[in-house]
Amino acid sequence: MRRLRVEVQTLHPARQVALGYLFYMVIGWLLLCLPWMHQAQGLHPLDHLFTSMSALSTTGLVTISTSDSYSWLGEFVVLLLIQIGGIGYMTFGSFLVLGKSETLPPEHAGIARTAFGLPASFPLAIFIRNLIQFTIIVEAIGAIFLYSNFRSIGLPVGHAVWSAIFHSISSFCTAGFGLYNNSFESYVGHVEINLVIAVLSYLGAIGFIVWTDVWGFVNNRRAHLLSLTSKVILSATAGLGMIGTLLLLSNEPAIHALPASQQLLAAFFQTMTAQTTVGFNTIPIAPLSKAAILLITALMIIGASPAGTGGGLKSTTFGTILGVIWSLLRGRREVRLWNHPVATESILAATAALGLYIFFLFVGTYLLEMTQMSLFDQNLFEAASALGTVGLSMGITSSLTAAGKLIVIALMYFGRVGPVTFGIALVQQRPPEPTGSEPVELIV
């Protein structure tokens, strides 16, 4: 056992991250298979594996109803997996280590930086302490607000308490797991519940780097300016949110079918749920128009922001790719965002992330087309939702074949680990060797 631990510790951090999520997925699966974890009979072990990966990856796709299938203890295990996956399994271990020491061991720090995608210069110890404190405070406040609203609509005290805690953590971790089989469709017109869910989701999805930056800016404006990363994240989040809301509000028949007082809220919520990758919905997804499905798919692919609880390609990657396109069209030899030159390493990382993401999405959709009886747009939507760890579905998740479930499990895993991190874990990295030759121009 000790030898195995030593061998694991010598692996590249990306491989340790990838193996870590597999380990927790298996632990969650074994726990959910225990007889006292569920209240329904005849559940297949593959469905428990699906639930475990979905919770750990904070996706929210389910093949069986969480509330109907699992006991309170089973729901607690699901919630624990959501929390572990939401802020990263390395966070808890790092926090315990920091309780005894001011710094993290180099090998521990390397894994944590890889898991969060943080540069070597980032103050990791401060980041992890602030992350834990921020998470506890936000989830607690969210639970209090949700409890108040659930009680106001007549839920019993016990049910309201558990529902508030569960949905607060699920929202902040952008997991999309709920205790209601129709998600939040029953609350499409409930302004307070919609806004609490949205605020929690944005707080998690925008990322802890931004909140560290914003806190420093608020406390000391002259000494602390918002970083380029924070500016790109905030502008992309606001811009995409407004564009998505306006497009759904102006063109979607399902939105227009609602009372006028609910239309803006519903359009905003569906944009938010795809953008943050939280995966809750207040209107049914399957009946939406093709244009709305295409828009939501695009938002799911772009996804949330780095070092946050959400998934997807990431807003900074999207911003960098737009910067590359704009610079090329303008004839510039460097990429600039917010009047700052973007490092070549960042451009390469964004390009690799986009290429790998498209590859995984293509393979996932192709395999679903080969193994399922669903329509192409349903399979593409399911694959994008799984890879982006979103959890929205056009209604085919519960009817997936065994092969389809395994494909979606793999997509959720790739989405949580990250296509680039997974790619690095597969390919042995070697230090760059000087070639002594000049770059050769390639016609593209």
C-alpha positions in Angstrom: 0.0 0.0 0.0 2.8 2.3 0.9 4.6 1.5 -2.3 1.5 2.3 -4.3 1.1 5.6 -2.5 4.7 6.5 -3.3 4.2 5.6 -7.0 1.1 7.8 -7.2 2.9 10.7 -5.6 5.6 10.5 -8.3 3.1 10.9 -11.1 2.6 14.1 -13.0 0.1 16.4 -11.2 -2.4 16.1 -14.1 -2.4 12.3 -13.7 -2.9 12.5 -10.0 -5.9 14.9 -10.5 -7.4 12.5 -13.1 -6.9 9.4 -10.8 -8.2 11.3 -7.8 -11.6 11.9 -9.5 -11.8 8.3 -10.5 -11.1 7.2 -6.9 -13.8 9.4 -5.5 -16.3 8.3 -8.2 -15.7 4.7 -7.2 -16.1 5.5 -3.5 -19.3 7.3 -4.2 -20.6 4.5 -6.3 -19.9 1.8 -3.7 -21.6 3.9 -1.0 -24.7 4.5 -3.2 -24.9 0.7 -3.9 -25.4 0.0 -0.2 -29.0 -1.1 0.6 -29.7 1.6 3.2 -28.8 4.3 0.7 -32.0 3.9 -1.4 -35.7 3.5 -0.9 -36.6 2.2 -4.3 -36.1 -1.5 -5.2 -34.4 -3.0 -8.3 -32.0 -0.1 -9.0 -29.1 -1.1 -11.3 -25.5 -0.6 -10.1 -24.8 1.3 -13.4 -27.4 4.0 -12.4 -25.6 4.4 -9.1 -22.3 4.8 -11.0 -24.0 7.4 -13.2 -25.3 9.3 -10.2 -21.9 9.2 -8.5 -20.1 10.6 -11.5 -22.8 13.2 -12.2 -22.6 14.5 -8.6 -18.8 14.5 -8.4 -18.6 16.3 -11.7 -21.4 18.7 -10.6 -23.3 17.9 -13.8 -26.8 17.0 -12.6 -27.8 14.6 -15.3 -29.7 11.6 -13.8 -31.0 8.3 -15.0 -33.1 7.8 -11.9 -34.9 10.3 -9.6 -32.7 11.4 -6.7 -35.6 12.1 -4.4 -37.7 9.0 -5.3 -34.7 6.5 -5.5 -32.5 7.5 -2.6 -33.1 7.6 1.2 -32.0 10.7 3.2 -28.7 9.1 3.7 -28.3 8.5 0.0 -29.2 12.1 -0.7 -26.6 13.1 1.8 -23.9 11.1 0.0 -24.9 12.7 -3.3 -24.7 16.2 -1.6 -21.2 15.3 -0.2 -20.0 14.3 -3.7 -21.4 17.6 -5.1 -19.5 19.6 -2.5 -16.2 17.6 -3.0 -16.5 18.0 -6.8 -17.7 21.6 -6.6 -14.7 23.1 -4.9 -12.3 20.3 -5.8 -11.3 17.3 -3.8 -7.8 18.7 -3.2 -9.2 21.7 -1.4 -10.3 19.8 1.7 -7.0 18.0 2.0 -5.0 21.3 1.4 -7.1 23.1 4.0 -6.3 20.4 6.6 -2.6 20.6 5.8 -2.7 24.4 6.1 -4.2 24.1 9.5 -0.8 22.7 10.7 1.5 24.6 8.4 1.7 27.9 6.6 2.6 26.4 3.3 1.7 23.3 1.3 4.3 20.6 0.4 5.5 21.1 -3.2 3.9 17.9 -4.5 0.6 18.8 -2.8 0.7 22.4 -4.2 1.4 21.1 -7.7 -1.7 19.0 -7.7 -3.8 21.8 -6.3 -2.5 24.3 -8.9 -3.2 21.8 -11.7 -6.8 21.1 -10.4 -7.6 24.8 -10.3 -5.5 25.8 -13.4 -3.6 28.4 -11.3 -0.2 29.8 -12.3 2.9 29.1 -10.2 3.0 32.7 -9.0 -0.5 32.6 -7.5 -0.7 32.7 -3.7 -2.1 29.2 -3.2 -2.3 29.0 0.6 -4.3 32.3 0.9 -6.5 31.3 -2.1 -7.5 27.9 -0.4 -8.2 29.5 3.0 -10.4 32.2 1.3 -12.1 29.6 -0.9 -13.2 27.5 2.1 -14.4 30.6 4.1 -16.2 32.0 1.0 -17.9 28.7 0.3 -19.2 28.2 3.8 -20.5 31.8 4.1 -22.2 31.9 0.7 -23.8 28.5 1.0 -25.1 29.3 4.5 -26.6 32.6 3.5 -28.1 30.9 0.4 -29.7 28.2 2.5 -31.2 30.8 4.9 -32.8 32.7 2.0 -34.1 29.5 0.4 -35.5 28.2 3.7 -37.4 31.5 4.2 -38.9 31.2 0.7 -39.7 27.5 1.0 -41.5 28.1 4.3 -43.4 31.0 2.8 -44.9 28.6 0.2 -46.0 26.1 2.9 -43.2 23.4 3.0 -42.9 21.7 6.4 -40.0 22.8 8.6 -37.9 19.7 8.2 -38.5 19.5 4.4 -37.8 23.2 4.0 -34.5 22.9 6.0 -33.1 20.0 4.0 -34.4 21.3 0.7 -32.7 24.7 1.4 -29.4 23.2 2.3 -29.4 20.8 -0.6 -30.3 23.3 -3.2 -28.0 26.0 -1.8 -25.0 23.7 -2.1 -26.1 22.3 -5.4 -26.6 25.9 -6.8 -23.3 27.2 -5.6 -21.4 24.2 -6.9 -23.4 24.5 -10.2 -24.4 20.9 -9.8 -28.1 21.1 -10.9 -29.1 18.2 -8.6 -32.5 18.8 -7.1 -35.1 17.2 -5.0 -37.9 18.0 -7.4 -38.4 15.8 -10.5 -39.3 18.8 -12.7 -36.3 20.9 -11.4 -37.7 24.4 -10.7 -40.5 24.4 -13.3 -43.0 24.8 -10.5 -41.3 28.1 -9.4 -41.0 29.7 -12.9 -42.8 32.8 -11.6 -41.3 32.9 -8.0 -38.9 35.9 -8.2 -37.1 35.3 -4.9 -36.3 31.6 -5.4 -35.1 32.3 -9.0 -32.9 35.1 -8.0 -31.4 33.2 -5.0 -30.5 30.3 -7.2 -29.1 32.6 -9.9 -26.9 34.6 -7.4 -25.5 31.4 -5.9 -24.8 29.9 -9.3 -23.0 33.1 -10.6 -21.0 33.3 -7.3 -19.7 29.8 -7.9 -19.3 29.9 -11.7 -17.5 33.3 -12.0 -14.6 31.8 -10.0 -12.7 32.4 -6.8 -9.9 34.3 -8.6 -12.4 37.0 -9.5 -13.8 37.3 -5.9 -10.2 37.5 -4.5 -9.5 40.3 -7.0 -12.8 42.1 -6.3 -12.2 41.9 -2.5 -8.7 43.4 -2.9 -10.0 46.1 -5.2 -12.9 47.1 -2.9 -10.5 47.2 0.2 -7.7 49.1 -1.5 -8.5 50.6 -4.9 -5.3 52.4 -5.5 -3.0 49.5 -4.6 -5.0 46.7 -6.2 -6.4 46.8 -9.7 -8.5 44.1 -11.3 -6.4 41.6 -13.2 -6.8 41.0 -16.9 -8.3 37.6 -16.0 -11.0 39.2 -13.9 -11.8 41.8 -16.5 -12.3 39.1 -19.2 -14.4 36.9 -17.0 -16.7 39.7 -15.8 -17.1 41.3 -19.2 -17.7 37.9 -20.9 -20.2 36.8 -18.2 -22.2 40.0 -18.4 -22.1 40.2 -22.2 -23.1 36.6 -22.8 -25.8 36.8 -20.1 -27.4 39.9 -21.7 -27.2 38.5 -25.2 -28.7 35.2 -24.3 -31.5 36.7 -22.2 -32.5 39.2 -25.0 -32.4 36.5 -27.7 -34.6 34.1 -25.7 -36.9 36.9 -24.7 -37.4 38.2 -28.2 -37.6 34.9 -30.2 -38.7 32.0 -28.1 -42.3 30.9 -28.3 -42.2 28.9 -25.1 -41.2 32.2 -23.3 -43.9 34.1 -25.0 -46.5 31.6 -23.8 -45.8 32.6 -20.2 -47.6 35.5 -18.5 -45.9 38.8 -19.4 -44.7 39.2 -15.8 -42.7 35.9 -16.0 -41.1 36.2 -19.4 -38.0 38.2 -18.6 -37.3 36.1 -15.5 -37.7 32.8 -17.4 -35.4 34.1 -20.2 -32.8 35.2 -17.8 -32.9 32.0 -15.8 -32.5 29.7 -18.8 -29.6 31.8 -20.0 -28.0 31.8 -16.5 -28.4 28.0 -16.1 -26.6 27.3 -19.3 -24.0 30.0 -18.8 -23.1 29.0 -15.3 -23.5 25.3 -16.1 -25.8 24.9 -13.0 -28.4 22.9 -15.0 -31.6 23.9 -13.3 -34.5 24.9 -15.5 -37.8 26.7 -14.9 -39.3 25.8 -18.3 -39.2 22.4 -20.1 -36.2 22.1 -22.4 -37.5 19.5 -25.0 -40.3 21.7 -26.5 -38.0 24.7 -27.0 -37.4 25.9 -30.6 -34.3 24.8 -32.6 -32.9 28.3 -32.3 -33.2 28.3 -28.5 -31.6 24.8 -28.3 -28.7 26.0 -30.5 -28.3 29.1 -28.3 -28.3 27.1 -25.1 -25.9 24.6 -26.5 -23.5 27.4 -27.4 -23.7 28.8 -23.9 -23.1 25.3 -22.4 -20.0 24.9 -24.5 -18.6 28.2 -23.5 -19.5 27.6 -19.9 -18.3 29.2 -16.7 -14.9 30.6 -15.6 -11.6 29.1 -14.4 -11.0 28.3 -10.7 -14.8 28.2 -10.1 -17.3 25.5 -9.7 -18.7 25.5 -13.2 -17.6 23.6 -16.3 -17.4 24.2 -20.0 -14.7 25.6 -22.2 -14.4 28.6 -19.9 -15.1 32.3 -20.6 -11.4 33.2 -20.6 -10.7 30.6 -23.3 -13.6 32.0 -25.3 -12.3 35.6 -24.8 -8.8 34.6 -25.9 -10.0 32.9 -29.0 -12.1 36.0 -29.9 -8.9 38.1 -29.3 -6.9 35.9 -31.6 -9.6 36.2 -34.4 -9.8 40.0 -33.9 -6.0 40.5 -34.0 -5.8 38.4 -37.2 -8.5 40.4 -38.9 -6.8 43.6 -37.9 -3.4 42.5 -39.1 -1.8 42.6 -35.6 1.1 40.4 -34.6 0.1 40.2 -30.9 -3.2 39.4 -29.2 -4.4 42.2 -26.9 -7.4 42.1 -24.4 -8.3 45.2 -22.5 -5.2 46.8 -24.0 -3.0 44.1 -22.4 -0.9 41.8 -24.5 -1.8 38.1 -24.0 1.0 35.7 -23.3 1.8 33.2 -26.0 1.4 30.4 -23.4 -2.2 31.5 -22.8 -2.9 31.6 -26.5 -1.5 28.1 -26.9 -3.5 26.8 -23.9 -6.8 28.4 -25.2 -6.2 26.9 -28.7 -5.5 23.4 -27.3 -8.5 23.6 -25.0 -10.8 24.5 -27.9 -9.4 21.8 -30.1 -9.6 19.1 -27.5 -13.1 20.2 -26.4 -14.4 20.0 -30.0 -12.8 16.6 -30.3 -14.4 15.2 -27.2 -17.7 16.7 -28.1 -17.6 15.2 -31.6 -16.6 11.7 -30.3 -19.3 11.8 -27.6 -22.0 12.9 -30.1 -20.9 10.3 -32.6 -20.9 7.5 -30.1 -24.4 8.5 -28.9 -25.6 8.5 -32.5 -24.2 5.0 -32.9 -25.8 3.6 -29.7 -29.0 5.5 -29.1 -32.4 5.9 -31.0 -32.5 9.6 -30.2 -32.5 12.4 -32.7 -29.2 14.1 -33.6 -30.0 17.4 -31.9 -30.9 15.4 -28.7 -27.6 13.5 -28.7 -25.6 16.6 -29.4 -27.4 18.5 -26.6 -26.8 15.6 -24.2 -23.1 15.4 -25.1 -22.6 19.1 -24.7 -24.4 19.1 -21.4 -22.4 16.2 -20.1 -19.0 17.5 -21.3 -19.8 21.0 -20.0 -21.0 19.5 -16.7 -24.3 21.3 -17.1 -27.1 18.8 -16.5 -29.7 20.1 -18.9 -31.4 17.5 -21.1 -34.0 17.2 -23.8 -35.4 14.3 -22.0 -33.3 11.3 -23.2 -31.1 10.7 -20.1 -33.5 8.3 -18.4 -33.9 6.2 -21.6 -30.1 5.9 -22.3 -28.9 2.4 -23.0 -26.1 0.9 -20.9 -23.6 1.9 -23.6 -25.2 5.4 -23.7 -24.8 5.7 -19.9 -21.1 4.8 -20.0 -20.5 7.3 -22.8 -22.2 10.1 -20.8 -20.3 9.0 -17.7 -17.0 9.3 -19.6 -18.0 12.8 -21.0 -18.9 14.0 -17.5 -15.5 12.7 -16.2 -13.6 14.4 -19.1 -15.5 17.6 -18.4 -14.7 17.7 -14.7 -11.1 16.8 -15.1 -10.8 19.2 -18.1 -9.9 18.1 -21.6 -6.4 19.7 -21.4 -5.6 18.2 -18.0 -6.8 14.8 -19.2 -4.7 15.2 -22.4 -1.6 16.0 -20.4 -2.3 13.1 -18.1 -2.3 10.7 -21.1 0.8 12.2 -22.8 4.1 12.1 -20.9 5.4 15.6 -20.8 9.1 16.2 -21.4 11.0 19.4 -20.9 11.4 21.5 -24.1 14.6 20.9 -25.9 16.2 23.7 -28.0 16.2 22.7 -31.7 18.5 25.4 -33.0 16.3 25.8 -36.0 14.2 28.8 -37.1 10.4 28.5 -37.2 9.0 27.4 -40.6 5.9 29.3 -41.9 2.9 27.0 -42.5 0.2 28.1 -44.9 -3.2 27.9 -43.2 
